[in-house]
GROMACS .gro file of C-alpha atoms in nm:
model
  333
    1MET     CA    1  14.072  10.411  11.808
    2ILE     CA    2  14.148  10.779  11.862
    3TRP     CA    3  14.217  10.834  11.490
    4ASP     CA    4  13.901  10.644  11.393
    5PHE     CA    5  13.705  10.876  11.622
    6VAL     CA    6  13.867  11.185  11.467
    7GLN     CA    7  13.813  11.063  11.110
    8ASN     CA    8  13.459  10.930  11.149
    9GLN     CA    9  13.303  11.151  11.415
   10LEU     CA   10  13.491  11.484  11.401
   11LEU     CA   11  13.578  11.507  11.032
   12GLY     CA   12  13.328  11.265  10.880
   13MET     CA   13  13.053  11.367  11.127
   14LYS     CA   14  12.881  11.027  11.123
   15TRP     CA   15  12.684  11.142  11.427
   16LEU     CA   16  12.533  11.416  11.212
   17ASN     CA   17  12.426  11.164  10.950
   18ALA     CA   18  12.247  10.958  11.215
   19LEU     CA   19  12.091  11.272  11.364
   20VAL     CA   20  11.957  11.387  11.025
   21ALA     CA   21  11.821  11.038  10.955
   22ARG     CA   22  11.640  11.030  11.291
   23ALA     CA   23  11.496  11.377  11.233
   24LEU     CA   24  11.369  11.281  10.888
   25GLY     CA   25  11.228  10.958  11.027
   26SER     CA   26  11.043  11.153  11.296
   27ALA     CA   27  10.897  11.369  11.020
   28GLY     CA   28  10.766  11.060  10.842
   29VAL     CA   29  11.035  11.040  10.573
   30ASP     CA   30  11.155  10.691  10.482
   31VAL     CA   31  11.532  10.736  10.446
   32SER     CA   32  11.563  10.387  10.295
   33SER     CA   33  11.367  10.501   9.989
   34ARG     CA   34  11.529  10.679   9.696
   35TRP     CA   35  11.369  11.015   9.769
   36GLY     CA   36  11.430  10.986  10.144
   37GLY     CA   37  11.788  10.871  10.093
   38SER     CA   38  11.853  11.160   9.854
   39LEU     CA   39  11.713  11.409  10.105
   40ASN     CA   40  11.918  11.257  10.387
   41PHE     CA   41  12.236  11.270  10.176
   42PHE     CA   42  12.168  11.630  10.071
   43ILE     CA   43  12.096  11.772  10.419
   44TYR     CA   44  12.380  11.582  10.586
   45ASP     CA   45  12.646  11.672  10.330
   46VAL     CA   46  12.544  12.039  10.305
   47ILE     CA   47  12.560  12.086  10.682
   48LYS     CA   48  12.885  11.887  10.718
   49ILE     CA   49  13.071  12.066  10.438
   50THR     CA   50  12.943  12.407  10.552
   51ILE     CA   51  13.067  12.352  10.909
   52LEU     CA   52  13.407  12.228  10.793
   53LEU     CA   53  13.434  12.498  10.527
   54CYS     CA   54  13.365  12.790  10.760
   55THR     CA   55  13.590  12.655  11.035
   56LEU     CA   56  13.880  12.582  10.803
   57ILE     CA   57  13.856  12.903  10.600
   58PHE     CA   58  13.856  13.107  10.921
   59VAL     CA   59  14.170  12.931  11.049
   60ILE     CA   60  14.346  12.940  10.712
   61SER     CA   61  14.259  13.308  10.658
   62TYR     CA   62  14.394  13.399  11.001
   63ILE     CA   63  14.722  13.228  10.909
   64GLN     CA   64  14.713  13.389  10.567
   65SER     CA   65  14.690  13.735  10.726
   66TYR     CA   66  15.059  13.696  10.807
   67PHE     CA   67  15.139  13.649  10.438
   68PRO     CA   68  14.987  13.929  10.226
   69PRO     CA   69  15.081  13.931   9.854
   70GLU     CA   70  15.381  14.163   9.889
   71ARG     CA   71  15.531  13.961  10.174
   72SER     CA   72  15.460  13.639   9.988
   73ARG     CA   73  15.636  13.779   9.683
   74ARG     CA   74  15.943  13.868   9.889
   75ILE     CA   75  15.951  13.524  10.049
   76MET     CA   76  15.925  13.344   9.716
   77GLY     CA   77  16.190  13.575   9.571
   78ARG     CA   78  16.445  13.419   9.810
   79PHE     CA   79  16.417  13.081   9.639
   80HIS     CA   80  16.552  12.980   9.302
   81GLY     CA   81  16.503  12.698   9.054
   82ILE     CA   82  16.284  12.407   9.154
   83TRP     CA   83  16.286  12.521   9.518
   84ALA     CA   84  16.105  12.838   9.412
   85ASP     CA   85  15.840  12.625   9.239
   86CYS     CA   86  15.806  12.414   9.555
   87ALA     CA   87  15.764  12.728   9.768
   88ALA     CA   88  15.498  12.863   9.532
   89ALA     CA   89  15.310  12.531   9.530
   90LEU     CA   90  15.315  12.519   9.911
   91LEU     CA   91  15.195  12.879   9.926
   92GLY     CA   92  14.902  12.774   9.709
   93THR     CA   93  14.791  12.527   9.976
   94VAL     CA   94  14.716  12.809  10.222
   95THR     CA   95  14.517  13.018   9.974
   96PRO     CA   96  14.158  12.884   9.980
   97PHE     CA   97  14.072  13.010   9.633
   98CYS     CA   98  13.896  12.866   9.331
   99SER     CA   99  14.076  12.882   8.997
  100CYS     CA  100  13.921  13.219   8.904
  101SER     CA  101  14.015  13.378   9.236
  102SER     CA  102  14.376  13.263   9.200
  103ILE     CA  103  14.431  13.447   8.871
  104PRO     CA  104  14.455  13.803   9.017
  105LEU     CA  105  14.733  13.683   9.251
  106PHE     CA  106  14.899  13.508   8.958
  107ILE     CA  107  14.892  13.836   8.765
  108GLY     CA  108  15.029  14.025   9.067
  109PHE     CA  109  15.317  13.781   9.115
  110THR     CA  110  15.398  13.785   8.742
  111SER     CA  111  15.394  14.165   8.721
  112ALA     CA  112  15.619  14.178   9.028
  113GLY     CA  113  15.887  13.996   8.831
  114LEU     CA  114  15.869  13.645   8.974
  115PRO     CA  115  15.975  13.371   8.729
  116LEU     CA  116  15.696  13.236   8.512
  117GLY     CA  117  15.739  12.881   8.639
  118VAL     CA  118  15.697  12.998   8.998
  119THR     CA  119  15.372  13.181   8.924
  120PHE     CA  120  15.231  12.881   8.735
  121SER     CA  121  15.318  12.645   9.020
  122PHE     CA  122  15.110  12.871   9.242
  123LEU     CA  123  14.830  12.893   8.985
  124ILE     CA  124  14.805  12.513   8.962
  125SER     CA  125  14.835  12.444   9.334
  126SER     CA  126  14.601  12.709   9.471
  127PRO     CA  127  14.267  12.572   9.342
  128MET     CA  128  14.372  12.205   9.330
  129VAL     CA  129  14.520  12.160   9.676
  130ASP     CA  130  14.449  12.340  10.003
  131LEU     CA  131  14.440  12.258  10.372
  132GLY     CA  132  14.061  12.261  10.375
  133SER     CA  133  14.037  11.996  10.104
  134LEU     CA  134  14.290  11.786  10.295
  135VAL     CA  135  14.069  11.780  10.603
  136ILE     CA  136  13.745  11.714  10.414
  137LEU     CA  137  13.905  11.444  10.198
  138THR     CA  138  14.032  11.278  10.515
  139GLY     CA  139  13.681  11.267  10.658
  140ILE     CA  140  13.535  11.114  10.339
  141PHE     CA  141  13.806  10.900  10.181
  142GLY     CA  142  14.050  10.842  10.466
  143ALA     CA  143  14.390  10.981  10.562
  144ARG     CA  144  14.597  10.788  10.307
  145VAL     CA  145  14.383  10.900  10.013
  146ALA     CA  146  14.384  11.263  10.132
  147ALA     CA  147  14.762  11.264  10.183
  148ALA     CA  148  14.822  11.100   9.843
  149TYR     CA  149  14.590  11.350   9.671
  150VAL     CA  150  14.767  11.650   9.824
  151LEU     CA  151  15.115  11.509   9.757
  152LEU     CA  152  15.045  11.427   9.393
  153GLY     CA  153  14.866  11.759   9.346
  154LEU     CA  154  15.181  11.936   9.464
  155VAL     CA  155  15.387  11.719   9.228
  156ILE     CA  156  15.169  11.832   8.935
  157ALA     CA  157  15.207  12.197   9.042
  158VAL     CA  158  15.586  12.178   9.078
  159ALA     CA  159  15.637  11.970   8.762
  160GLY     CA  160  15.403  12.192   8.561
  161GLY     CA  161  15.573  12.512   8.673
  162THR     CA  162  15.920  12.368   8.615
  163LEU     CA  163  15.830  12.248   8.265
  164ILE     CA  164  15.679  12.583   8.167
  165GLU     CA  165  15.990  12.758   8.302
  166LYS     CA  166  16.219  12.529   8.100
  167MET     CA  167  16.022  12.605   7.783
  168ARG     CA  168  16.115  12.976   7.823
  169MET     CA  169  15.771  13.113   7.743
  170ASP     CA  170  15.806  13.451   7.915
  171GLY     CA  171  15.738  13.622   7.583
  172TYR     CA  172  15.386  13.481   7.578
  173VAL     CA  173  15.269  13.690   7.873
  174GLU     CA  174  15.056  13.987   7.765
  175ASP     CA  175  15.256  14.310   7.758
  176PHE     CA  176  15.036  14.500   8.005
  177ILE     CA  177  15.116  14.244   8.277
  178ARG     CA  178  15.488  14.318   8.253
  179GLN     CA  179  15.424  14.692   8.256
  180VAL     CA  180  15.243  14.689   8.592
  181LYS     CA  181  15.468  14.823   8.866
  182GLY     CA  182  15.501  14.621   9.183
  183VAL     CA  183  15.436  14.769   9.525
  184ASP     CA  184  15.743  14.791   9.745
  185ALA     CA  185  15.581  14.946  10.048
  186GLU     CA  186  15.592  14.750  10.372
  187THR     CA  187  15.262  14.596  10.471
  188ALA     CA  188  15.132  14.738  10.797
  189GLU     CA  189  15.138  14.490  11.084
  190LEU     CA  190  14.790  14.385  11.188
  191SER     CA  191  14.672  14.352  11.545
  192ALA     CA  192  14.516  14.027  11.670
  193ARG     CA  193  14.171  14.185  11.649
  194GLU     CA  194  14.232  14.301  11.291
  195ARG     CA  195  14.344  13.951  11.196
  196LEU     CA  196  14.028  13.804  11.347
  197LEU     CA  197  13.816  14.057  11.157
  198TYR     CA  198  14.006  13.977  10.838
  199ALA     CA  199  13.952  13.602  10.891
  200ARG     CA  200  13.582  13.658  10.958
  201GLY     CA  201  13.548  13.871  10.645
  202GLN     CA  202  13.726  13.611  10.433
  203THR     CA  203  13.507  13.337  10.575
  204VAL     CA  204  13.187  13.524  10.494
  205PHE     CA  205  13.311  13.620  10.146
  206THR     CA  206  13.427  13.267  10.063
  207PHE     CA  207  13.111  13.108  10.201
  208ARG     CA  208  12.885  13.333   9.994
  209LYS     CA  209  13.087  13.261   9.683
  210VAL     CA  210  13.123  12.886   9.735
  211PHE     CA  211  12.786  12.791   9.889
  212PRO     CA  212  12.590  12.779   9.559
  213TYR     CA  213  12.846  12.531   9.426
  214ILE     CA  214  12.818  12.325   9.744
  215LEU     CA  215  12.442  12.304   9.692
  216LEU     CA  216  12.490  12.211   9.327
  217GLY     CA  217  12.762  11.957   9.401
  218VAL     CA  218  12.572  11.791   9.685
  219GLY     CA  219  12.256  11.785   9.473
  220ILE     CA  220  12.440  11.606   9.192
  221GLY     CA  221  12.600  11.374   9.447
  222ALA     CA  222  12.261  11.288   9.599
  223PHE     CA  223  12.125  11.208   9.253
  224ILE     CA  224  12.421  10.984   9.168
  225HIS     CA  225  12.413  10.820   9.513
  226ASN     CA  226  12.047  10.718   9.502
  227TRP     CA  227  11.931  10.721   9.140
  228LEU     CA  228  12.207  10.618   8.897
  229PRO     CA  229  12.247  10.238   8.861
  230GLN     CA  230  12.574  10.109   9.003
  231SER     CA  231  12.629   9.892   8.695
  232TRP     CA  232  12.621  10.203   8.473
  233ILE     CA  233  12.881  10.389   8.683
  234GLU     CA  234  13.105  10.082   8.698
  235GLY     CA  235  13.079  10.036   8.321
  236VAL     CA  236  13.175  10.396   8.241
  237LEU     CA  237  13.416  10.487   8.522
  238GLY     CA  238  13.505  10.148   8.669
  239SER     CA  239  13.790   9.907   8.600
  240GLY     CA  240  13.611   9.776   8.291
  241ASN     CA  241  13.682  10.098   8.100
  242PRO     CA  242  14.058  10.162   8.051
  243PHE     CA  243  13.979  10.514   7.926
  244GLY     CA  244  13.775  10.612   8.234
  245VAL     CA  245  14.046  10.848   8.362
  246VAL     CA  246  14.073  11.027   8.028
  247LEU     CA  247  13.695  11.056   8.002
  248ALA     CA  248  13.656  11.191   8.356
  249THR     CA  249  13.933  11.447   8.300
  250LEU     CA  250  13.793  11.573   7.969
  251VAL     CA  251  13.441  11.595   8.114
  252GLY     CA  252  13.570  11.791   8.414
  253VAL     CA  253  13.769  12.052   8.220
  254PRO     CA  254  13.478  12.265   8.086
  255MET     CA  255  13.295  12.257   8.420
  256TYR     CA  256  13.329  12.519   8.693
  257GLY     CA  257  13.321  12.440   9.059
  258ASP     CA  258  13.503  12.475   9.386
  259ILE     CA  259  13.666  12.169   9.539
  260PHE     CA  260  13.416  12.184   9.826
  261GLY     CA  261  13.132  12.143   9.578
  262THR     CA  262  13.316  11.876   9.378
  263ILE     CA  263  13.394  11.643   9.670
  264PRO     CA  264  13.029  11.528   9.720
  265VAL     CA  265  13.012  11.429   9.353
  266ALA     CA  266  13.337  11.234   9.388
  267GLU     CA  267  13.207  11.067   9.705
  268ALA     CA  268  12.890  10.951   9.530
  269LEU     CA  269  13.078  10.827   9.221
  270LEU     CA  270  13.321  10.627   9.434
  271TYR     CA  271  13.032  10.478   9.633
  272LYS     CA  272  12.871  10.365   9.307
  273GLY     CA  273  13.182  10.181   9.188
  274ALA     CA  274  13.396  10.435   9.001
  275ARG     CA  275  13.771  10.387   9.039
  276LEU     CA  276  13.948  10.616   9.286
  277GLY     CA  277  14.194  10.763   9.036
  278THR     CA  278  13.915  10.830   8.788
  279VAL     CA  279  13.715  11.019   9.049
  280LEU     CA  280  14.011  11.225   9.169
  281SER     CA  281  14.109  11.311   8.810
  282PHE     CA  282  13.760  11.451   8.765
  283MET     CA  283  13.801  11.661   9.081
  284MET     CA  284  14.140  11.796   8.973
  285ALA     CA  285  14.015  11.885   8.624
  286VAL     CA  286  13.708  12.069   8.754
  287THR     CA  287  13.899  12.274   9.011
  288THR     CA  288  14.212  12.352   8.805
  289LEU     CA  289  14.097  12.383   8.443
  290SER     CA  290  13.750  12.531   8.459
  291LEU     CA  291  13.637  12.712   8.144
  292PRO     CA  292  13.567  13.049   8.318
  293SER     CA  293  13.916  13.055   8.468
  294LEU     CA  294  14.073  12.979   8.128
  295VAL     CA  295  13.879  13.269   7.974
  296MET     CA  296  14.013  13.499   8.247
  297LEU     CA  297  14.365  13.362   8.212
  298ARG     CA  298  14.357  13.428   7.837
  299LYS     CA  299  14.341  13.801   7.918
  300ALA     CA  300  14.681  13.773   8.088
  301ILE     CA  301  14.869  13.527   7.865
  302LYS     CA  302  14.881  13.453   7.493
  303PRO     CA  303  14.715  13.148   7.333
  304ARG     CA  304  15.032  12.939   7.299
  305LEU     CA  305  15.113  12.966   7.670
  306LEU     CA  306  14.749  12.907   7.761
  307TRP     CA  307  14.736  12.583   7.559
  308THR     CA  308  15.069  12.476   7.704
  309PHE     CA  309  14.929  12.526   8.055
  310VAL     CA  310  14.613  12.329   7.972
  311THR     CA  311  14.811  12.047   7.810
  312VAL     CA  312  15.062  12.016   8.094
  313CYS     CA  313  14.786  12.009   8.357
  314THR     CA  314  14.566  11.766   8.161
  315VAL     CA  315  14.850  11.518   8.101
  316GLY     CA  316  14.960  11.544   8.465
  317ILE     CA  317  14.606  11.486   8.593
  318ILE     CA  318  14.561  11.182   8.368
  319ILE     CA  319  14.892  11.032   8.483
  320VAL     CA  320  14.795  11.087   8.847
  321GLY     CA  321  14.454  10.929   8.782
  322TYR     CA  322  14.605  10.608   8.647
  323ALA     CA  323  14.855  10.602   8.934
  324PHE     CA  324  14.572  10.628   9.188
  325ASN     CA  325  14.381  10.350   9.012
  326ALA     CA  326  14.687  10.126   9.039
  327MET     CA  327  14.726  10.207   9.411
  328GLN     CA  328  14.358  10.204   9.502
  329PHE     CA  329  14.358   9.883   9.706
  330PHE     CA  330  14.668   9.991   9.898
  331ILE     CA  331  14.566  10.341  10.006
  332ILE     CA  332  14.191  10.324  10.074
  333ASP     CA  333  14.142  10.301  10.452
   0.00000   0.00000   0.00000
């Protein structure tokens, strides 16, 4: 009962949904109609995701203030082999960045001399998996789905980094990246007040950057939730289409969005009958392999390494999608 309260009322904010519905009803809006239901979905999800986003980014940024890039580099430098890839993937979970924002850190870690596999494990994990997405996924899909998503996301990050490292592709990093000198100076210790100011600044910066995508994602989700026929979604992304995972992944790759803006779309698709693995593959593709981030990444690495990265991530995401589809009835709460 306690966990149900946490999942439904604290994380899922079902009370907020009822409150918004009552407010719209008082204003004369019929929330059982398509337009009223779309408006209810939009207002509720925007407020819910905004509250969770700001709270989580503040907490995560405060924790992150203890691990600036130079300190993170030194910590990861203590690990070797697959353990270094695991450490980099775990570090990515506490960096609430989209794929484009992760690339400057990737460049910094690479120029500092960290192994290529380690930096790619971070690059995959950072946009795909973070603590904020874990909490929001728990509130929408349940604890088992959220835990499975994070675990398999980390598996993709570690496996992808390890495979790229084994392929010995260090020569496909652009020369100027290797020529950048790392910073060896000790990072000044921050006071509690400075950490709070840093967390507040990161929260404001992230919110301003992410909020347009939240609006876009929730708007698309509201349209899918109330306007697209369930039979159409089931036919394209349901169990009747064995290529649904591949289709969702390929559609998601050229798009650009933050995971906080992608979750409402996934929620609406799942509600309409899409398979769980198909929906989560779409989320992973959007957040990890967005076209703008690939354009930025091309400035740092050569085409062969870029296509290797895209191929490894795409194949991993598709495999995870089919695995989730097979486990759907066992992990949905």
